[in-house]
Amino acid sequence: INLITKVQEQLLHLFNANPQGAIVVSLFISIIIAVIGVIPSVFITAANILFFGFWEGTFISFAGEAIGAGIAFLLYRKGFKQLTSQSLSKYPSVKKLLYAENKEAFYLIFSLRLIPFIPSGLITFAGAIGKVSLIVFLLSSSMGKIPALLIEAWSVNEVAKFAWQGKIILLAVAIGLISWIIVREKQVKH
């Protein structure tokens, strides 16, 4: 949480130093995050909401994630199409995406975007090396991001309003949730 706060502060400083270019900087960072595929976007969402306001910041975050997912999809498709599905074996629902097309692909991508514990980059990667078209991917991915991003934006907004006590409570909940996920993953493997 400390690292996220520091990154968020640096982004706010950057936005304040160049308010005319803040949207472009935000979109660029979101695209980089999407292409890398494993970095959480919460710090850019937080900076956007704090700098632009709730609705405009949420919209800019959504636009950045949608554009980033499209660019990542194209790059992954071009660069990784020849890879096997071994890296997807831990996520059977994502692996199904390799063979899905049209409506099935749309619903799969949409539903996978709603699940917060499946890395966004993994969904983009599976779609890119699979059979789904760019248009179906962009529509389903963007529509699936809307509820998840609204929840993330609301959470960020509420945490920003909290005093230090609220942040400690949030940290405790996050640690408990992460611990639960780790224990559950270990149980599934055994």
C-alpha atoms as a PDB file:
ATOM      1  CA  ILE A   1       0.000   0.000   0.000  1.00  0.00           C
ATOM      2  CA  ASN A   2       2.909   2.342   0.727  1.00  0.00           C
ATOM      3  CA  LEU A   3       4.338   1.813  -2.785  1.00  0.00           C
ATOM      4  CA  ILE A   4       0.932   2.459  -4.347  1.00  0.00           C
ATOM      5  CA  THR A   5       0.628   5.673  -2.327  1.00  0.00           C
ATOM      6  CA  LYS A   6       4.076   6.825  -3.442  1.00  0.00           C
ATOM      7  CA  VAL A   7       3.356   6.093  -7.106  1.00  0.00           C
ATOM      8  CA  GLN A   8      -0.004   7.834  -6.792  1.00  0.00           C
ATOM      9  CA  GLU A   9       1.687  10.910  -5.246  1.00  0.00           C
ATOM     10  CA  GLN A  10       4.245  11.011  -8.071  1.00  0.00           C
ATOM     11  CA  LEU A  11       1.468  10.832 -10.651  1.00  0.00           C
ATOM     12  CA  LEU A  12      -0.447  13.637  -8.945  1.00  0.00           C
ATOM     13  CA  HIS A  13       2.726  15.732  -8.918  1.00  0.00           C
ATOM     14  CA  LEU A  14       3.210  15.009 -12.627  1.00  0.00           C
ATOM     15  CA  PHE A  15      -0.433  15.881 -13.385  1.00  0.00           C
ATOM     16  CA  ASN A  16      -0.201  19.126 -11.386  1.00  0.00           C
ATOM     17  CA  ALA A  17       3.030  20.111 -13.151  1.00  0.00           C
ATOM     18  CA  ASN A  18       1.403  19.638 -16.563  1.00  0.00           C
ATOM     19  CA  PRO A  19      -2.394  19.793 -16.263  1.00  0.00           C
ATOM     20  CA  GLN A  20      -2.859  20.185 -20.043  1.00  0.00           C
ATOM     21  CA  GLY A  21      -1.093  16.867 -20.664  1.00  0.00           C
ATOM     22  CA  ALA A  22      -2.466  14.964 -17.667  1.00  0.00           C
ATOM     23  CA  ILE A  23      -4.993  12.980 -19.698  1.00  0.00           C
ATOM     24  CA  VAL A  24      -2.372  11.929 -22.250  1.00  0.00           C
ATOM     25  CA  VAL A  25       0.041  10.909 -19.482  1.00  0.00           C
ATOM     26  CA  SER A  26      -2.699   8.932 -17.723  1.00  0.00           C
ATOM     27  CA  LEU A  27      -3.696   7.125 -20.930  1.00  0.00           C
ATOM     28  CA  PHE A  28      -0.059   6.363 -21.767  1.00  0.00           C
ATOM     29  CA  ILE A  29       0.576   4.864 -18.315  1.00  0.00           C
ATOM     30  CA  SER A  30      -2.612   2.780 -18.556  1.00  0.00           C
ATOM     31  CA  ILE A  31      -1.483   1.437 -21.928  1.00  0.00           C
ATOM     32  CA  ILE A  32       1.925   0.487 -20.521  1.00  0.00           C
ATOM     33  CA  ILE A  33       0.255  -1.264 -17.567  1.00  0.00           C
ATOM     34  CA  ALA A  34      -2.006  -3.218 -19.944  1.00  0.00           C
ATOM     35  CA  VAL A  35       0.887  -4.269 -22.180  1.00  0.00           C
ATOM     36  CA  ILE A  36       2.979  -5.415 -19.218  1.00  0.00           C
ATOM     37  CA  GLY A  37      -0.095  -7.263 -17.981  1.00  0.00           C
ATOM     38  CA  VAL A  38       0.807  -7.906 -14.342  1.00  0.00           C
ATOM     39  CA  ILE A  39       0.903  -4.448 -12.756  1.00  0.00           C
ATOM     40  CA  PRO A  40      -2.323  -3.450 -10.966  1.00  0.00           C
ATOM     41  CA  SER A  41      -3.965  -0.292 -12.275  1.00  0.00           C
ATOM     42  CA  VAL A  42      -5.280   0.864  -8.911  1.00  0.00           C
ATOM     43  CA  PHE A  43      -2.643   3.610  -8.495  1.00  0.00           C
ATOM     44  CA  ILE A  44      -3.494   5.246 -11.841  1.00  0.00           C
ATOM     45  CA  THR A  45      -7.216   4.989 -11.033  1.00  0.00           C
ATOM     46  CA  ALA A  46      -6.583   6.637  -7.663  1.00  0.00           C
ATOM     47  CA  ALA A  47      -4.529   9.449  -9.207  1.00  0.00           C
ATOM     48  CA  ASN A  48      -7.161  10.017 -11.899  1.00  0.00           C
ATOM     49  CA  ILE A  49      -9.984  10.254  -9.365  1.00  0.00           C
ATOM     50  CA  LEU A  50      -8.055  12.560  -7.060  1.00  0.00           C
ATOM     51  CA  PHE A  51      -6.938  14.839  -9.906  1.00  0.00           C
ATOM     52  CA  PHE A  52      -9.912  14.842 -12.303  1.00  0.00           C
ATOM     53  CA  GLY A  53     -12.770  14.045  -9.923  1.00  0.00           C
ATOM     54  CA  PHE A  54     -14.758  10.832  -9.516  1.00  0.00           C
ATOM     55  CA  TRP A  55     -16.651  10.545 -12.808  1.00  0.00           C
ATOM     56  CA  GLU A  56     -14.096  12.111 -15.138  1.00  0.00           C
ATOM     57  CA  GLY A  57     -11.260  10.198 -13.439  1.00  0.00           C
ATOM     58  CA  THR A  58     -13.208   6.945 -13.708  1.00  0.00           C
ATOM     59  CA  PHE A  59     -13.921   7.590 -17.396  1.00  0.00           C
ATOM     60  CA  ILE A  60     -10.245   8.362 -18.115  1.00  0.00           C
ATOM     61  CA  SER A  61      -9.230   5.180 -16.272  1.00  0.00           C
ATOM     62  CA  PHE A  62     -11.780   3.191 -18.291  1.00  0.00           C
ATOM     63  CA  ALA A  63     -10.567   4.691 -21.577  1.00  0.00           C
ATOM     64  CA  GLY A  64      -6.947   3.956 -20.683  1.00  0.00           C
ATOM     65  CA  GLU A  65      -7.710   0.363 -19.735  1.00  0.00           C
ATOM     66  CA  ALA A  66      -9.833  -0.230 -22.844  1.00  0.00           C
ATOM     67  CA  ILE A  67      -7.254   1.272 -25.223  1.00  0.00           C
ATOM     68  CA  GLY A  68      -4.464  -0.533 -23.375  1.00  0.00           C
ATOM     69  CA  ALA A  69      -6.256  -3.878 -23.628  1.00  0.00           C
ATOM     70  CA  GLY A  70      -6.715  -3.389 -27.376  1.00  0.00           C
ATOM     71  CA  ILE A  71      -3.065  -2.510 -27.947  1.00  0.00           C
ATOM     72  CA  ALA A  72      -1.901  -5.362 -25.703  1.00  0.00           C
ATOM     73  CA  PHE A  73      -4.196  -7.745 -27.613  1.00  0.00           C
ATOM     74  CA  LEU A  74      -2.653  -6.723 -30.941  1.00  0.00           C
ATOM     75  CA  LEU A  75       0.916  -6.937 -29.614  1.00  0.00           C
ATOM     76  CA  TYR A  76       0.328 -10.303 -27.950  1.00  0.00           C
ATOM     77  CA  ARG A  77      -1.364 -11.661 -31.065  1.00  0.00           C
ATOM     78  CA  LYS A  78       1.553 -10.600 -33.230  1.00  0.00           C
ATOM     79  CA  GLY A  79       4.282 -11.695 -30.837  1.00  0.00           C
ATOM     80  CA  PHE A  80       2.917 -14.707 -28.976  1.00  0.00           C
ATOM     81  CA  LYS A  81       0.518 -16.456 -31.350  1.00  0.00           C
ATOM     82  CA  GLN A  82       2.908 -19.408 -31.664  1.00  0.00           C
ATOM     83  CA  LEU A  83       3.054 -20.136 -27.918  1.00  0.00           C
ATOM     84  CA  THR A  84       1.332 -23.146 -26.400  1.00  0.00           C
ATOM     85  CA  SER A  85      -1.338 -22.975 -23.731  1.00  0.00           C
ATOM     86  CA  GLN A  86       0.917 -24.299 -20.930  1.00  0.00           C
ATOM     87  CA  SER A  87       0.965 -21.000 -19.087  1.00  0.00           C
ATOM     88  CA  LEU A  88      -2.831 -21.041 -18.988  1.00  0.00           C
ATOM     89  CA  SER A  89      -3.176 -24.493 -17.427  1.00  0.00           C
ATOM     90  CA  LYS A  90      -3.707 -23.019 -13.932  1.00  0.00           C
ATOM     91  CA  TYR A  91      -6.778 -21.170 -15.196  1.00  0.00           C
ATOM     92  CA  PRO A  92      -9.107 -23.651 -16.970  1.00  0.00           C
ATOM     93  CA  SER A  93     -11.778 -20.997 -17.572  1.00  0.00           C
ATOM     94  CA  VAL A  94      -9.197 -18.789 -19.284  1.00  0.00           C
ATOM     95  CA  LYS A  95      -7.883 -21.769 -21.292  1.00  0.00           C
ATOM     96  CA  LYS A  96     -11.391 -22.246 -22.749  1.00  0.00           C
ATOM     97  CA  LEU A  97     -10.939 -18.839 -24.337  1.00  0.00           C
ATOM     98  CA  LEU A  98      -8.280 -20.253 -26.698  1.00  0.00           C
ATOM     99  CA  TYR A  99     -10.928 -22.128 -28.672  1.00  0.00           C
ATOM    100  CA  ALA A 100     -13.905 -19.818 -28.205  1.00  0.00           C
ATOM    101  CA  GLU A 101     -15.272 -17.658 -30.996  1.00  0.00           C
ATOM    102  CA  ASN A 102     -18.045 -15.107 -31.471  1.00  0.00           C
ATOM    103  CA  LYS A 103     -20.794 -15.267 -28.782  1.00  0.00           C
ATOM    104  CA  GLU A 104     -18.999 -17.839 -26.658  1.00  0.00           C
ATOM    105  CA  ALA A 105     -15.805 -15.756 -26.696  1.00  0.00           C
ATOM    106  CA  PHE A 106     -17.772 -12.592 -25.921  1.00  0.00           C
ATOM    107  CA  TYR A 107     -19.442 -14.089 -22.844  1.00  0.00           C
ATOM    108  CA  LEU A 108     -16.249 -15.748 -21.649  1.00  0.00           C
ATOM    109  CA  ILE A 109     -14.169 -12.557 -21.866  1.00  0.00           C
ATOM    110  CA  PHE A 110     -16.956 -10.483 -20.339  1.00  0.00           C
ATOM    111  CA  SER A 111     -17.379 -12.852 -17.385  1.00  0.00           C
ATOM    112  CA  LEU A 112     -13.624 -13.256 -16.853  1.00  0.00           C
ATOM    113  CA  ARG A 113     -13.204  -9.469 -16.678  1.00  0.00           C
ATOM    114  CA  LEU A 114     -15.725  -9.441 -13.823  1.00  0.00           C
ATOM    115  CA  ILE A 115     -13.561 -11.759 -11.695  1.00  0.00           C
ATOM    116  CA  PRO A 116     -11.023  -9.600  -9.864  1.00  0.00           C
ATOM    117  CA  PHE A 117      -8.573 -12.414  -9.086  1.00  0.00           C
ATOM    118  CA  ILE A 118      -7.809 -13.372 -12.689  1.00  0.00           C
ATOM    119  CA  PRO A 119      -4.980 -11.178 -13.987  1.00  0.00           C
ATOM    120  CA  SER A 120      -6.156  -8.878 -16.761  1.00  0.00           C
ATOM    121  CA  GLY A 121      -3.046  -9.583 -18.825  1.00  0.00           C
ATOM    122  CA  LEU A 122      -3.804 -13.308 -18.752  1.00  0.00           C
ATOM    123  CA  ILE A 123      -7.259 -12.768 -20.241  1.00  0.00           C
ATOM    124  CA  THR A 124      -5.805 -10.509 -22.939  1.00  0.00           C
ATOM    125  CA  PHE A 125      -3.054 -13.041 -23.656  1.00  0.00           C
ATOM    126  CA  ALA A 126      -5.506 -15.957 -23.959  1.00  0.00           C
ATOM    127  CA  GLY A 127      -7.751 -13.954 -26.262  1.00  0.00           C
ATOM    128  CA  ALA A 128      -4.808 -12.834 -28.384  1.00  0.00           C
ATOM    129  CA  ILE A 129      -3.383 -16.309 -28.972  1.00  0.00           C
ATOM    130  CA  GLY A 130      -6.847 -17.794 -29.368  1.00  0.00           C
ATOM    131  CA  LYS A 131      -9.460 -17.489 -32.090  1.00  0.00           C
ATOM    132  CA  VAL A 132     -11.397 -14.442 -30.853  1.00  0.00           C
ATOM    133  CA  SER A 133     -11.573 -11.446 -33.198  1.00  0.00           C
ATOM    134  CA  LEU A 134     -10.280  -8.020 -32.182  1.00  0.00           C
ATOM    135  CA  ILE A 135     -13.792  -6.497 -32.315  1.00  0.00           C
ATOM    136  CA  VAL A 136     -15.335  -9.194 -30.091  1.00  0.00           C
ATOM    137  CA  PHE A 137     -12.398  -8.873 -27.686  1.00  0.00           C
ATOM    138  CA  LEU A 138     -12.644  -5.073 -27.463  1.00  0.00           C
ATOM    139  CA  LEU A 139     -16.412  -5.065 -26.911  1.00  0.00           C
ATOM    140  CA  SER A 140     -16.515  -7.842 -24.330  1.00  0.00           C
ATOM    141  CA  SER A 141     -13.369  -6.702 -22.539  1.00  0.00           C
ATOM    142  CA  SER A 142     -14.535  -3.095 -22.283  1.00  0.00           C
ATOM    143  CA  MET A 143     -18.040  -4.033 -21.142  1.00  0.00           C
ATOM    144  CA  GLY A 144     -16.607  -6.419 -18.542  1.00  0.00           C
ATOM    145  CA  LYS A 145     -14.279  -3.729 -17.218  1.00  0.00           C
ATOM    146  CA  ILE A 146     -17.101  -1.283 -16.469  1.00  0.00           C
ATOM    147  CA  PRO A 147     -18.453  -2.953 -13.287  1.00  0.00           C
ATOM    148  CA  ALA A 148     -14.973  -3.880 -12.042  1.00  0.00           C
ATOM    149  CA  LEU A 149     -13.638  -0.365 -12.639  1.00  0.00           C
ATOM    150  CA  LEU A 150     -16.650   1.261 -10.975  1.00  0.00           C
ATOM    151  CA  ILE A 151     -16.070  -0.892  -7.889  1.00  0.00           C
ATOM    152  CA  GLU A 152     -12.352  -0.056  -7.953  1.00  0.00           C
ATOM    153  CA  ALA A 153     -13.059   3.674  -8.410  1.00  0.00           C
ATOM    154  CA  TRP A 154     -15.628   3.707  -5.614  1.00  0.00           C
ATOM    155  CA  SER A 155     -13.214   1.873  -3.304  1.00  0.00           C
ATOM    156  CA  VAL A 156     -10.362   4.247  -4.126  1.00  0.00           C
ATOM    157  CA  ASN A 157     -12.634   7.231  -3.578  1.00  0.00           C
ATOM    158  CA  GLU A 158     -13.806   5.915  -0.213  1.00  0.00           C
ATOM    159  CA  VAL A 159     -10.266   5.104   0.931  1.00  0.00           C
ATOM    160  CA  ALA A 160      -9.167   8.604  -0.064  1.00  0.00           C
ATOM    161  CA  LYS A 161     -11.851  10.002   2.274  1.00  0.00           C
ATOM    162  CA  PHE A 162     -10.782   7.790   5.194  1.00  0.00           C
ATOM    163  CA  ALA A 163      -8.539   8.976   7.956  1.00  0.00           C
ATOM    164  CA  TRP A 164      -5.633   6.743   8.959  1.00  0.00           C
ATOM    165  CA  GLN A 165      -8.001   4.465  10.917  1.00  0.00           C
ATOM    166  CA  GLY A 166      -9.983   3.598   7.808  1.00  0.00           C
ATOM    167  CA  LYS A 167      -6.833   2.830   5.881  1.00  0.00           C
ATOM    168  CA  ILE A 168      -5.659   0.457   8.628  1.00  0.00           C
ATOM    169  CA  ILE A 169      -9.007  -1.331   8.472  1.00  0.00           C
ATOM    170  CA  LEU A 170      -8.724  -1.575   4.690  1.00  0.00           C
ATOM    171  CA  LEU A 171      -5.179  -2.920   4.980  1.00  0.00           C
ATOM    172  CA  ALA A 172      -6.324  -5.557   7.485  1.00  0.00           C
ATOM    173  CA  VAL A 173      -9.131  -6.638   5.152  1.00  0.00           C
ATOM    174  CA  ALA A 174      -6.700  -6.821   2.218  1.00  0.00           C
ATOM    175  CA  ILE A 175      -4.227  -8.928   4.205  1.00  0.00           C
ATOM    176  CA  GLY A 176      -7.035 -11.234   5.306  1.00  0.00           C
ATOM    177  CA  LEU A 177      -8.299 -11.600   1.738  1.00  0.00           C
ATOM    178  CA  ILE A 178      -4.837 -12.315   0.347  1.00  0.00           C
ATOM    179  CA  SER A 179      -4.210 -14.871   3.105  1.00  0.00           C
ATOM    180  CA  TRP A 180      -7.509 -16.576   2.339  1.00  0.00           C
ATOM    181  CA  ILE A 181      -6.648 -16.760  -1.386  1.00  0.00           C
ATOM    182  CA  ILE A 182      -3.191 -18.223  -0.696  1.00  0.00           C
ATOM    183  CA  VAL A 183      -4.632 -20.879   1.643  1.00  0.00           C
ATOM    184  CA  ARG A 184      -7.343 -21.732  -0.873  1.00  0.00           C
ATOM    185  CA  GLU A 185      -4.828 -22.060  -3.734  1.00  0.00           C
ATOM    186  CA  LYS A 186      -2.691 -24.406  -1.629  1.00  0.00           C
ATOM    187  CA  GLN A 187      -5.739 -26.545  -0.816  1.00  0.00           C
ATOM    188  CA  VAL A 188      -6.701 -26.764  -4.497  1.00  0.00           C
ATOM    189  CA  LYS A 189      -3.175 -27.878  -5.474  1.00  0.00           C
ATOM    190  CA  HIS A 190      -3.196 -30.687  -2.891  1.00  0.00           C
END
